[in-house]
Amino acid sequence: MSPLTVMNACGPARPVEADLVVTGAGELLTCPADGKGIGLVVGGAVAAKDGRVVWVGPSKQVQRRVSLADGAAVVDAGGRVVMPGLVECHTHLIFAGDRSAEFQARVAGASYQEVALAGGGIASTVRATRAATDEELRSLALGRLTRLLSLGVTTVEAKSGYGLSPEQELRILELYAQLAALHPVDVIPTLLAAHALPDAYRGRPEVFVDLVTTEMIPAVAARGVARFCDVFCEKGAFTADQCRSVLAAGAQYGLKPKLHADQLSEGGGAALAVEMGAVSADHLDYVSDLGIAALAGSGVTAVLLPGAAFFLGTDQLAPARRLLDSGVRVALSTDLNPGSSPTENLWLMATMGCCALHMTAAEVIRAITCEAARALALEKEVGSLEVGKKADILILESRKHTEIPYHYGINPVEQVFKAGRCVSVRGKETEVRPCA
Ligand code: NIG
Ligand code: FE
């Protein structure tokens, strides 16, 4: 009897029933949420039933350990890497307009803050987003979701923040609820009302903060359309005290805190994240030694967004190594947004994690799967191929995990399964259909 055979009182365990089996992986990466490393099973297989993982083990044990339900699909990964669907834990998914002219101004030497002061930046996206119809915003976001899915993303966090009025912020969050119903990718909504001070409140930030805390947060909570409350803690955006008020009000209404922290300057964002018991502190390019010490052992996940630093052309990079070496859990994300990071490609962030942040292949793979899930408090549901979790499964073109950050700028995804159903093959089909 193999040492992996589980005994029960009557002998070897009965085979577990499955409606999907992905077998023949060269490397199966389970990405264990509570462990370390990528949980590599050479020659592995994964079985699922009703959208959940029911068994993981060596392919040679499948016949003995798994029984097939009627109509079950068995997919041979042909020696490729099989891993969890990616978790994209920080995006600004709904926005209209484009800022390619602003990009060219920055390429010519203008800074992100200078562009913003000249009326561009977040404010220009707010104008374009407010002017767009629901139909336009839905179709723009659906296009982005489809691109994300073809790149292997099966769960995406999506922030509001380009509405900045009670009606407009609510409109964006309601659209996220519609998108979640229309598209196979799970959409996790976040209220980011304190993203920028609207022009109408110039010189009166406390009045806007009051509007956020007393009107927007209660309205959003009453509609049940957000899970998290985020703030932009930065010079020119909101002070740590203002962010504290917003996050505290959000928490009172059941919205867990998240922060854009220490992105363009050190502003005490990391310490505030710890103080508020945030699920994540995001960016951290300028985090101080004290901030790192506060994050260590706090349970706050650091979400690093190297694409934003790259696209803004800043030399200041988040101290990923020091964070990891202090025991902080580190996730990576694109920050998908029109100003600082217009990309859906999380694989590229994995490569930047290695090249710019000196993370290992194993660390970046965890950072876009199980650690990203933890940054959304979803580590018990997604981001790992473990029994009981969602059967969000990728078959890659790559044959070993070290190729993932190495062969960069491409889409390595062959096939995507969302909750046990094949939803994308080589980026072509995106509608839910039975597995081949
Ligand atoms: O995460 N920092 C704030 N928000 C975005 C940028 C938004 C924009 O420029 O439109 C970010 O980088
Ligand atoms: Fe962001």
PDB file of N, CA and C and ligand atoms in Angstrom, residues 90 92 95 99 102 112 121-123 125 159 162 192 195 231-232 234 237 260 263-264 283 305 308 312 335-341, ligand 1:
ATOM      1  N   HIS A  90      -5.684  44.204  -6.412  1.00  0.00           N
ATOM      2  CA  HIS A  90      -5.737  45.671  -6.333  1.00  0.00           C
ATOM      3  C   HIS A  90      -5.917  46.242  -7.738  1.00  0.00           C
ATOM      4  N   HIS A  92      -8.311  49.252 -10.194  1.00  0.00           N
ATOM      5  CA  HIS A  92      -9.278  50.349 -10.319  1.00  0.00           C
ATOM      6  C   HIS A  92     -10.021  50.056 -11.626  1.00  0.00           C
ATOM      7  N   PHE A  95     -13.238  52.647 -15.102  1.00  0.00           N
ATOM      8  CA  PHE A  95     -12.873  54.026 -15.436  1.00  0.00           C
ATOM      9  C   PHE A  95     -13.138  54.227 -16.918  1.00  0.00           C
ATOM     10  N   ARG A  99      -5.409  58.187 -20.638  1.00  0.00           N
ATOM     11  CA  ARG A  99      -4.471  59.244 -20.246  1.00  0.00           C
ATOM     12  C   ARG A  99      -3.142  59.071 -20.978  1.00  0.00           C
ATOM     13  N   GLU A 102      -1.213  62.287 -21.201  1.00  0.00           N
ATOM     14  CA  GLU A 102      -0.538  62.556 -19.926  1.00  0.00           C
ATOM     15  C   GLU A 102       0.726  61.697 -19.798  1.00  0.00           C
ATOM     16  N   TYR A 112       4.095  62.987 -12.040  1.00  0.00           N
ATOM     17  CA  TYR A 112       2.703  62.565 -11.824  1.00  0.00           C
ATOM     18  C   TYR A 112       1.947  63.670 -11.077  1.00  0.00           C
ATOM     19  N   GLY A 121      -4.428  63.852 -14.377  1.00  0.00           N
ATOM     20  CA  GLY A 121      -4.417  62.879 -13.285  1.00  0.00           C
ATOM     21  C   GLY A 121      -5.794  62.315 -12.971  1.00  0.00           C
ATOM     22  N   ILE A 122      -5.974  61.949 -11.712  1.00  0.00           N
ATOM     23  CA  ILE A 122      -7.212  61.290 -11.282  1.00  0.00           C
ATOM     24  C   ILE A 122      -8.437  62.137 -11.650  1.00  0.00           C
ATOM     25  N   ALA A 123      -8.310  63.475 -11.476  1.00  0.00           N
ATOM     26  CA  ALA A 123      -9.464  64.356 -11.746  1.00  0.00           C
ATOM     27  C   ALA A 123      -9.945  64.218 -13.191  1.00  0.00           C
ATOM     28  N   THR A 125      -9.771  61.542 -15.076  1.00  0.00           N
ATOM     29  CA  THR A 125     -10.507  60.274 -15.198  1.00  0.00           C
ATOM     30  C   THR A 125     -11.875  60.384 -14.522  1.00  0.00           C
ATOM     31  N   LYS A 159     -11.893  48.530  -7.328  1.00  0.00           N
ATOM     32  CA  LYS A 159     -12.177  49.698  -6.487  1.00  0.00           C
ATOM     33  C   LYS A 159     -13.070  50.688  -7.232  1.00  0.00           C
ATOM     34  N   TYR A 162     -13.416  56.707  -9.027  1.00  0.00           N
ATOM     35  CA  TYR A 162     -13.437  57.691 -10.108  1.00  0.00           C
ATOM     36  C   TYR A 162     -14.835  58.299 -10.235  1.00  0.00           C
ATOM     37  N   LEU A 192     -13.558  53.157  -2.647  1.00  0.00           N
ATOM     38  CA  LEU A 192     -12.385  54.047  -2.532  1.00  0.00           C
ATOM     39  C   LEU A 192     -12.866  55.479  -2.762  1.00  0.00           C
ATOM     40  N   HIS A 195     -10.262  58.863  -2.635  1.00  0.00           N
ATOM     41  CA  HIS A 195      -9.204  58.626  -3.628  1.00  0.00           C
ATOM     42  C   HIS A 195      -8.558  59.957  -4.010  1.00  0.00           C
ATOM     43  N   VAL A 231      -8.409  53.909   1.109  1.00  0.00           N
ATOM     44  CA  VAL A 231      -8.144  55.359   1.110  1.00  0.00           C
ATOM     45  C   VAL A 231      -6.799  55.591   0.441  1.00  0.00           C
ATOM     46  N   PHE A 232      -6.602  56.796  -0.082  1.00  0.00           N
ATOM     47  CA  PHE A 232      -5.299  57.174  -0.659  1.00  0.00           C
ATOM     48  C   PHE A 232      -4.629  58.099   0.355  1.00  0.00           C
ATOM     49  N   GLU A 234      -1.811  60.112   1.232  1.00  0.00           N
ATOM     50  CA  GLU A 234      -0.677  60.688   0.478  1.00  0.00           C
ATOM     51  C   GLU A 234      -0.775  62.205   0.485  1.00  0.00           C
ATOM     52  N   ALA A 237      -3.437  64.075  -1.423  1.00  0.00           N
ATOM     53  CA  ALA A 237      -4.679  63.276  -1.398  1.00  0.00           C
ATOM     54  C   ALA A 237      -5.275  63.445   0.007  1.00  0.00           C
ATOM     55  N   HIS A 260      -3.962  52.707   0.334  1.00  0.00           N
ATOM     56  CA  HIS A 260      -2.851  53.090  -0.537  1.00  0.00           C
ATOM     57  C   HIS A 260      -1.872  53.804   0.401  1.00  0.00           C
ATOM     58  N   GLN A 263       3.018  55.515  -1.030  1.00  0.00           N
ATOM     59  CA  GLN A 263       3.289  55.277  -2.460  1.00  0.00           C
ATOM     60  C   GLN A 263       4.276  56.287  -3.034  1.00  0.00           C
ATOM     61  N   LEU A 264       3.993  57.581  -2.839  1.00  0.00           N
ATOM     62  CA  LEU A 264       4.821  58.620  -3.475  1.00  0.00           C
ATOM     63  C   LEU A 264       5.692  59.340  -2.460  1.00  0.00           C
ATOM     64  N   HIS A 283       1.221  49.401  -2.053  1.00  0.00           N
ATOM     65  CA  HIS A 283       2.291  50.245  -2.632  1.00  0.00           C
ATOM     66  C   HIS A 283       3.558  50.137  -1.781  1.00  0.00           C
ATOM     67  N   LEU A 305       3.196  46.905  -5.878  1.00  0.00           N
ATOM     68  CA  LEU A 305       2.674  47.219  -7.212  1.00  0.00           C
ATOM     69  C   LEU A 305       3.817  47.763  -8.072  1.00  0.00           C
ATOM     70  N   ALA A 308       3.342  50.181 -11.112  1.00  0.00           N
ATOM     71  CA  ALA A 308       3.089  51.616 -10.941  1.00  0.00           C
ATOM     72  C   ALA A 308       4.416  52.373 -10.865  1.00  0.00           C
ATOM     73  N   LEU A 312       5.489  54.986 -13.700  1.00  0.00           N
ATOM     74  CA  LEU A 312       5.701  56.385 -13.303  1.00  0.00           C
ATOM     75  C   LEU A 312       7.180  56.752 -13.399  1.00  0.00           C
ATOM     76  N   ASP A 335      -2.303  46.905 -10.064  1.00  0.00           N
ATOM     77  CA  ASP A 335      -2.827  48.255  -9.801  1.00  0.00           C
ATOM     78  C   ASP A 335      -3.609  48.773 -11.012  1.00  0.00           C
ATOM     79  N   LEU A 336      -4.014  47.896 -11.895  1.00  0.00           N
ATOM     80  CA  LEU A 336      -4.696  48.303 -13.138  1.00  0.00           C
ATOM     81  C   LEU A 336      -5.500  49.602 -12.965  1.00  0.00           C
ATOM     82  N   ASN A 337      -5.042  50.655 -13.606  1.00  0.00           N
ATOM     83  CA  ASN A 337      -5.713  51.961 -13.574  1.00  0.00           C
ATOM     84  C   ASN A 337      -5.185  52.808 -14.732  1.00  0.00           C
ATOM     85  N   PRO A 338      -5.892  53.885 -15.096  1.00  0.00           N
ATOM     86  CA  PRO A 338      -5.499  54.624 -16.310  1.00  0.00           C
ATOM     87  C   PRO A 338      -4.307  55.555 -16.135  1.00  0.00           C
ATOM     88  N   GLY A 339      -3.888  55.799 -14.871  1.00  0.00           N
ATOM     89  CA  GLY A 339      -2.835  56.791 -14.669  1.00  0.00           C
ATOM     90  C   GLY A 339      -1.471  56.215 -14.390  1.00  0.00           C
ATOM     91  N   SER A 340      -1.407  55.311 -13.411  1.00  0.00           N
ATOM     92  CA  SER A 340      -0.082  54.857 -12.980  1.00  0.00           C
ATOM     93  C   SER A 340       0.240  53.437 -13.422  1.00  0.00           C
ATOM     94  N   SER A 341      -0.751  52.706 -13.982  1.00  0.00           N
ATOM     95  CA  SER A 341      -0.440  51.330 -14.373  1.00  0.00           C
ATOM     96  C   SER A 341      -1.535  50.737 -15.269  1.00  0.00           C
TER      97      SER A 341
HETATM   98  O1  NIG B   1      -2.945  53.245  -7.161  1.00  0.00           O
HETATM   99  N1  NIG B   1      -2.575  56.110  -5.999  1.00  0.00           N
HETATM  100  C1  NIG B   1      -3.715  56.281  -6.274  1.00  0.00           C
HETATM  101  N2  NIG B   1      -4.428  55.680  -7.219  1.00  0.00           N
HETATM  102  C2  NIG B   1      -3.869  55.003  -8.337  1.00  0.00           C
HETATM  103  C3  NIG B   1      -3.596  55.925  -9.466  1.00  0.00           C
HETATM  104  C4  NIG B   1      -4.833  56.464  -9.982  1.00  0.00           C
HETATM  105  C5  NIG B   1      -4.704  57.336 -11.195  1.00  0.00           C
HETATM  106  O2  NIG B   1      -3.639  57.928 -11.487  1.00  0.00           O
HETATM  107  O3  NIG B   1      -5.732  57.443 -11.876  1.00  0.00           O
HETATM  108  C6  NIG B   1      -2.693  54.149  -7.938  1.00  0.00           C
HETATM  109  O4  NIG B   1      -1.552  54.352  -8.373  1.00  0.00           O
END
